[in-house]
Amino acid sequence: MTAALPKHIEAASPHVMNTYGRLPIALDHGQGCRVWDVNGKAYLDALGGIAVNTLGHNHPKLVPALQDQIAKLIHSSNYYHVPLQETLAARLVELSGLENVFFCSTGLEANEAALKLARKFGHDKGIERPEIVVYEKAFHGRSIATLSATGNPKVQAGFGPLVEGFIRVPLNNIDALKAATANNPNVVAVFFEAIQGEGGINSMKDDYLRDVRALCDERDWLLMIDEVQCGMGRTGKWFAHQWAGIKPDVMPLAKGLGSGVPIGAVVAGPKAAHIFGPGNHGTTFGGNPLAMRAGVETLRIMEEEGLLANAVKVGDHLRAALARELAGEKGLKEIRGRGLMLGIELTVPCGELLGR
């Protein structure tokens, strides 16, 4: 634990809503994969801003680019053309093989936009009450709609009534998906994380992803894959679903796309690319020049420094080291995940293992 904190952060601030169980640490600055608190104590940053700080802290190529952009233009409005939007969108289209992009500021916003796309897709087909298939243990955000799509009763408690129009199914069970949607003409989309983050590093199997893609094609549904946390090279591919060799119709992104600058995106394929028209959706801050510059530079630096291959290499090393160090531990159930998105499932409280 760090030394004494400044008095104004010793306890919950009377001026900030108490929505987080904060650690007794106040960070001051960072460099690479390390951060320092206000007392000068150094830490290895294993949190990475919750899958946000793709390039680490104070990257020597990113910081000057952001400083340059701040001096030029931070924010304008989507009433004007923002050239950097086209630059970043073109790169995301190239990497994904999809068609166009809507920019926003967070993963929640990206997922909310995906849900709206699915509903309008249904209404355009004459379906008055569209339904979307979602998954057990999923996490898509904390707005009322994304919370309703989330598969965790704990985070939903106290916020009812939730939004209707969702059908929940278990992971990796194509028969359960078919049974839950049988004879239901209102289904318009299937929505899931390629690897569940909040839900426990639960991966959709490659064969299952291919089966769902085929089912969506057969039934004219949108396949919507939430890559907010598992995307942006974390697994060793730009997007985790690419390990299965498929393409979604809708792909929300955020977190690591801006290396700490708030950014979100919805990348759409041909079936979904032209559902929205002017006035159907929008954002104040999304697509601002600073966020777009952060996204452009993040992708460029990731490619220059070979970070996707590094995620595979370091992920394999980490997984092997964990298996070696935890071999024989009675509380170990499984080490799972892909690349640098790994999890350890235990049958005992984690504190017991850490204590040993």
Coordinates of C-alpha atoms in Angstrom, one line a residue:
M1 CA 0.0 0.0 0.0
T2 CA 1.2 3.5 -0.8
A3 CA 2.3 6.1 1.8
A4 CA -0.2 8.6 3.2
L5 CA -2.5 10.1 0.5
P6 CA -3.2 13.8 0.3
K7 CA -6.0 14.7 2.7
H8 CA -8.5 15.5 -0.1
I9 CA -8.4 11.8 -1.3
E10 CA -8.0 10.0 2.0
A11 CA -11.7 9.1 1.9
A12 CA -14.5 9.3 -0.6
S13 CA -14.7 12.9 -1.9
P14 CA -17.8 14.8 -0.8
H15 CA -17.9 16.3 -4.3
V16 CA -17.5 13.2 -6.5
M17 CA -20.3 10.5 -6.7
N18 CA -19.3 7.3 -4.9
T19 CA -19.7 5.0 -7.9
Y20 CA -16.3 3.2 -7.7
G21 CA -14.6 1.1 -5.1
R22 CA -11.3 2.9 -5.5
L23 CA -7.9 1.6 -4.4
P24 CA -6.0 3.8 -1.9
I25 CA -3.7 5.0 -4.7
A26 CA -3.5 8.4 -6.5
L27 CA -1.5 8.3 -9.6
D28 CA 0.6 11.2 -10.8
H29 CA 2.4 10.2 -14.0
G30 CA 3.4 7.2 -16.1
Q31 CA 6.1 6.0 -18.5
G32 CA 5.8 2.9 -20.6
C33 CA 4.2 0.1 -18.5
R34 CA 4.9 1.9 -15.1
V35 CA 3.1 4.5 -13.2
W36 CA 4.1 6.6 -10.1
D37 CA 1.8 7.8 -7.4
V38 CA 1.7 11.2 -5.8
N39 CA 4.3 10.1 -3.3
G40 CA 6.7 8.9 -5.9
K41 CA 6.2 5.2 -5.5
A42 CA 6.4 3.2 -8.7
Y43 CA 4.0 0.5 -9.8
L44 CA 3.9 -2.0 -12.7
D45 CA 0.7 -1.0 -14.4
A46 CA -1.1 -4.3 -15.0
L47 CA -4.5 -2.6 -15.4
G48 CA -3.7 -0.5 -18.4
G49 CA -6.7 1.7 -17.8
I50 CA -8.9 -1.4 -18.2
A51 CA -7.6 -2.4 -21.7
V52 CA -7.3 1.2 -22.8
N53 CA -3.6 2.2 -22.8
T54 CA -2.5 0.2 -25.9
L55 CA 0.8 2.0 -26.2
G56 CA 1.5 2.4 -22.5
H57 CA 2.1 5.8 -20.9
N58 CA 3.8 8.8 -22.5
H59 CA 4.7 7.1 -25.7
P60 CA 7.4 9.1 -27.5
K61 CA 5.6 9.0 -30.9
L62 CA 2.0 9.5 -29.6
V63 CA 2.5 12.4 -27.3
P64 CA 4.0 14.8 -29.8
A65 CA 1.3 13.9 -32.3
L66 CA -1.4 14.7 -29.8
Q67 CA 0.3 17.9 -28.8
D68 CA 0.5 18.9 -32.4
Q69 CA -3.2 18.3 -32.8
I70 CA -4.2 20.1 -29.7
A71 CA -2.4 23.2 -31.0
K72 CA -4.4 22.9 -34.3
L73 CA -8.0 21.9 -33.5
I74 CA -9.4 19.8 -30.6
H75 CA -13.1 19.9 -31.4
S76 CA -15.3 21.3 -34.1
S77 CA -18.6 19.6 -34.8
N78 CA -20.1 16.9 -37.0
Y79 CA -21.9 19.7 -38.8
Y80 CA -18.5 20.1 -40.6
H81 CA -16.3 17.7 -42.4
V82 CA -13.5 16.3 -40.2
P83 CA -10.8 15.0 -42.6
L84 CA -9.2 12.8 -39.9
Q85 CA -12.5 10.9 -39.6
E86 CA -12.0 9.8 -43.2
T87 CA -8.4 8.8 -42.5
L88 CA -9.2 6.7 -39.5
A89 CA -12.4 5.3 -41.0
A90 CA -10.5 4.2 -44.2
R91 CA -8.0 2.4 -42.0
L92 CA -10.6 0.6 -39.9
V93 CA -12.4 -0.5 -43.1
E94 CA -9.1 -1.8 -44.5
L95 CA -8.3 -3.7 -41.3
S96 CA -11.8 -5.2 -40.9
G97 CA -12.9 -5.8 -44.5
L98 CA -16.2 -3.9 -43.7
E99 CA -17.6 -0.8 -45.3
N100 CA -18.0 2.4 -43.2
V101 CA -17.8 3.8 -39.7
F102 CA -19.8 5.8 -37.2
F103 CA -17.6 7.5 -34.6
C104 CA -18.5 8.1 -30.9
S105 CA -16.6 8.5 -27.7
T106 CA -17.1 5.3 -25.6
G107 CA -17.8 1.6 -25.9
L108 CA -21.2 2.1 -24.3
E109 CA -22.1 4.5 -27.1
A110 CA -20.8 2.2 -29.7
N111 CA -22.9 -0.7 -28.4
E112 CA -25.9 1.6 -28.0
A113 CA -25.5 2.6 -31.7
A114 CA -25.3 -1.1 -32.7
L115 CA -28.6 -1.8 -30.9
K116 CA -30.2 1.1 -32.7
L117 CA -28.9 -0.2 -36.0
A118 CA -30.4 -3.6 -35.3
R119 CA -33.8 -2.2 -34.4
K120 CA -33.9 0.1 -37.4
F121 CA -32.8 -2.9 -39.6
G122 CA -35.9 -4.7 -38.3
H123 CA -38.3 -1.7 -38.7
D124 CA -37.0 -1.3 -42.3
K125 CA -38.1 -4.9 -42.9
G126 CA -41.5 -4.2 -41.4
I127 CA -40.8 -5.8 -38.0
E128 CA -42.6 -3.6 -35.4
R129 CA -41.0 -5.2 -32.3
P130 CA -37.5 -6.3 -33.2
E131 CA -35.7 -8.8 -30.9
I132 CA -32.0 -9.2 -30.5
V133 CA -30.2 -12.4 -29.3
V134 CA -27.7 -11.7 -26.4
Y135 CA -25.7 -13.9 -24.2
E136 CA -25.3 -15.1 -20.6
K137 CA -22.5 -13.4 -18.7
A138 CA -22.2 -10.7 -21.4
F139 CA -21.3 -7.1 -20.6
H140 CA -22.1 -4.3 -23.0
G141 CA -22.3 -1.2 -20.9
R142 CA -24.3 0.6 -18.2
S143 CA -26.9 2.6 -20.1
I144 CA -30.4 1.2 -19.8
A145 CA -30.3 -0.5 -23.2
T146 CA -26.8 -1.9 -22.9
L147 CA -27.5 -2.9 -19.3
S148 CA -30.5 -4.8 -20.6
A149 CA -28.4 -6.6 -23.1
T150 CA -25.8 -7.4 -20.4
G151 CA -26.0 -10.9 -18.8
N152 CA -25.2 -10.0 -15.2
P153 CA -28.1 -9.7 -12.8
K154 CA -25.8 -8.1 -10.2
V155 CA -25.2 -4.9 -12.3
Q156 CA -28.8 -4.8 -13.4
A157 CA -30.2 -4.9 -9.9
G158 CA -32.0 -1.7 -8.9
F159 CA -32.4 -0.3 -12.4
G160 CA -35.6 -2.0 -13.6
P161 CA -37.7 -2.0 -15.6
L162 CA -35.1 -3.0 -18.2
V163 CA -35.6 -2.6 -21.9
E164 CA -37.5 -5.4 -23.6
G165 CA -36.6 -7.0 -26.9
F166 CA -33.7 -9.3 -25.9
I167 CA -33.5 -13.1 -26.0
R168 CA -30.7 -14.6 -23.9
V169 CA -28.8 -17.8 -24.7
P170 CA -25.8 -19.6 -23.4
L171 CA -22.4 -19.4 -25.0
N172 CA -21.1 -21.9 -27.7
N173 CA -24.4 -23.8 -28.1
I174 CA -25.8 -23.5 -31.6
D175 CA -28.7 -25.8 -30.8
A176 CA -29.7 -23.5 -27.9
L177 CA -29.6 -20.5 -30.2
K178 CA -31.7 -22.2 -32.8
A179 CA -34.2 -23.4 -30.2
A180 CA -34.5 -19.9 -28.6
T181 CA -35.3 -18.3 -32.0
A182 CA -37.4 -21.1 -33.6
N183 CA -40.5 -19.8 -35.3
N184 CA -39.8 -16.2 -34.2
P185 CA -40.0 -13.7 -37.1
N186 CA -39.1 -10.8 -34.9
V187 CA -35.4 -11.7 -34.4
V188 CA -33.1 -9.2 -36.2
A189 CA -29.6 -9.7 -34.8
V190 CA -27.2 -11.8 -32.7
F191 CA -25.0 -9.7 -30.4
F192 CA -22.0 -10.9 -28.4
E193 CA -18.4 -10.3 -27.4
A194 CA -15.9 -12.5 -29.2
I195 CA -14.2 -13.0 -25.9
Q196 CA -16.2 -11.9 -22.8
G197 CA -14.1 -9.6 -20.6
E198 CA -16.2 -8.7 -17.6
G199 CA -18.0 -12.0 -17.8
G200 CA -14.8 -14.0 -17.1
I201 CA -12.6 -14.3 -20.3
N202 CA -15.1 -16.7 -21.9
S203 CA -14.3 -17.2 -25.6
M204 CA -16.7 -17.9 -28.4
K205 CA -15.2 -21.0 -30.1
D206 CA -14.1 -20.6 -33.7
D207 CA -16.5 -23.3 -34.9
Y208 CA -19.4 -21.6 -33.1
L209 CA -18.6 -18.2 -34.6
R210 CA -18.7 -19.8 -38.1
D211 CA -22.0 -21.5 -37.3
V212 CA -23.6 -18.3 -36.0
R213 CA -22.3 -16.4 -39.1
A214 CA -23.9 -19.1 -41.3
L215 CA -27.2 -18.9 -39.3
C216 CA -27.3 -15.1 -39.6
D217 CA -26.8 -15.4 -43.4
E218 CA -29.5 -18.0 -43.6
R219 CA -32.1 -16.1 -41.6
D220 CA -31.1 -12.5 -42.7
W221 CA -30.0 -11.4 -39.3
L222 CA -27.3 -9.0 -38.4
L223 CA -24.2 -10.5 -36.8
M224 CA -23.0 -7.9 -34.3
I225 CA -19.7 -8.6 -32.5
D226 CA -18.7 -6.4 -29.6
E227 CA -14.9 -5.9 -29.9
V228 CA -14.7 -3.1 -27.4
Q229 CA -12.3 -5.0 -25.1
C230 CA -11.1 -8.0 -27.1
G231 CA -10.3 -6.0 -30.2
M232 CA -7.5 -3.7 -31.2
G233 CA -4.8 -6.4 -31.3
R234 CA -5.2 -7.7 -27.8
T235 CA -5.5 -11.3 -28.9
G236 CA -2.9 -11.1 -31.7
K237 CA -5.4 -10.2 -34.5
W238 CA -6.8 -6.8 -35.0
F239 CA -10.1 -8.1 -34.0
A240 CA -10.7 -11.3 -32.0
H241 CA -13.3 -12.8 -34.3
Q242 CA -10.7 -12.8 -37.1
W243 CA -9.3 -16.0 -35.7
A244 CA -12.4 -17.7 -37.0
G245 CA -12.1 -16.3 -40.4
I246 CA -15.4 -14.5 -40.4
K247 CA -16.7 -11.0 -40.7
P248 CA -19.5 -9.4 -38.7
D249 CA -22.1 -7.0 -40.1
V250 CA -21.7 -4.6 -37.1
M251 CA -18.6 -4.2 -34.9
P252 CA -18.4 -1.8 -32.0
L253 CA -14.9 -0.7 -30.9
A254 CA -13.5 1.6 -28.2
K255 CA -11.0 1.3 -25.4
G256 CA -7.6 0.7 -27.0
L257 CA -8.4 2.5 -30.2
G258 CA -7.3 5.8 -28.8
S259 CA -4.5 4.9 -26.3
G260 CA -6.3 6.7 -23.5
V261 CA -8.1 9.5 -25.5
P262 CA -11.9 8.7 -25.4
I263 CA -13.0 7.2 -28.6
G264 CA -15.6 4.7 -29.9
A265 CA -16.6 3.4 -33.3
V266 CA -19.1 1.3 -35.0
V267 CA -17.8 -0.4 -38.1
A268 CA -20.5 -1.7 -40.4
G269 CA -20.5 -4.1 -43.3
P270 CA -22.7 -3.9 -46.5
K271 CA -25.9 -5.2 -44.8
A272 CA -25.7 -2.5 -42.1
A273 CA -23.7 0.3 -43.6
H274 CA -26.6 2.3 -45.0
I275 CA -29.3 1.8 -42.3
F276 CA -28.7 5.1 -40.6
G277 CA -29.4 8.3 -42.5
P278 CA -29.1 12.0 -41.4
G279 CA -30.9 12.5 -38.1
N280 CA -31.1 8.8 -37.2
H281 CA -28.2 8.9 -34.8
G282 CA -25.5 11.4 -33.7
T283 CA -23.1 12.6 -31.1
T284 CA -21.6 15.8 -29.8
F285 CA -18.0 14.7 -29.1
G286 CA -17.6 11.6 -31.2
G287 CA -15.3 12.0 -34.2
N288 CA -13.5 15.1 -32.9
P289 CA -10.1 15.9 -34.4
L290 CA -8.1 15.0 -31.3
A291 CA -9.8 11.6 -30.9
M292 CA -9.3 10.9 -34.6
R293 CA -5.6 11.8 -34.5
A294 CA -5.2 9.5 -31.5
G295 CA -6.8 6.7 -33.4
V296 CA -4.8 7.2 -36.5
E297 CA -1.5 7.4 -34.6
T298 CA -2.4 4.4 -32.4
L299 CA -3.0 2.2 -35.4
R300 CA 0.2 3.4 -37.1
I301 CA 2.4 2.9 -34.1
M302 CA 0.9 -0.5 -33.4
E303 CA 1.8 -1.6 -36.9
E304 CA 5.2 -0.1 -36.9
E305 CA 6.1 -1.7 -33.6
G306 CA 4.6 -5.1 -34.4
L307 CA 2.3 -5.2 -31.4
L308 CA 0.0 -7.9 -32.8
A309 CA 2.8 -10.4 -33.1
N310 CA 4.1 -9.3 -29.7
A311 CA 0.7 -10.0 -28.2
V312 CA 0.9 -13.6 -29.4
K313 CA 4.5 -14.0 -28.3
V314 CA 4.1 -12.5 -24.9
G315 CA 0.7 -14.1 -24.4
D316 CA 2.1 -17.5 -25.1
H317 CA 5.0 -16.9 -22.7
L318 CA 2.6 -15.6 -20.0
R319 CA 0.2 -18.5 -20.4
A320 CA 3.1 -21.1 -20.2
A321 CA 4.5 -19.3 -17.1
L322 CA 1.2 -19.3 -15.4
A323 CA 0.6 -22.9 -16.1
R324 CA 4.1 -23.7 -14.7
E325 CA 3.8 -21.6 -11.6
L326 CA 0.3 -22.7 -10.8
A327 CA 0.7 -26.4 -11.5
G328 CA -0.6 -28.5 -8.7
E329 CA -2.6 -25.6 -7.0
K330 CA -5.8 -27.1 -5.7
G331 CA -7.7 -23.9 -6.4
L332 CA -6.8 -23.7 -10.1
K333 CA -9.6 -24.6 -12.4
E334 CA -8.5 -23.2 -15.8
I335 CA -6.2 -20.7 -17.6
R336 CA -8.0 -19.5 -20.7
G337 CA -8.1 -16.7 -23.3
R338 CA -6.1 -15.7 -26.3
G339 CA -3.0 -13.6 -26.8
L340 CA -2.8 -11.0 -24.0
M341 CA -6.4 -11.4 -23.0
L342 CA -6.0 -14.2 -20.5
G343 CA -7.9 -15.2 -17.3
I344 CA -7.4 -17.6 -14.4
E345 CA -10.5 -19.3 -13.0
L346 CA -10.2 -20.5 -9.5
T347 CA -12.4 -22.6 -7.2
V348 CA -11.2 -20.7 -4.1
P349 CA -11.1 -17.0 -3.3
C350 CA -8.2 -15.4 -5.2
G351 CA -6.8 -14.0 -1.9
E352 CA -6.0 -17.6 -0.7
L353 CA -3.9 -18.2 -3.8
L354 CA -2.2 -14.8 -3.6
G355 CA -1.4 -15.4 0.0
R356 CA 0.7 -18.5 -1.0

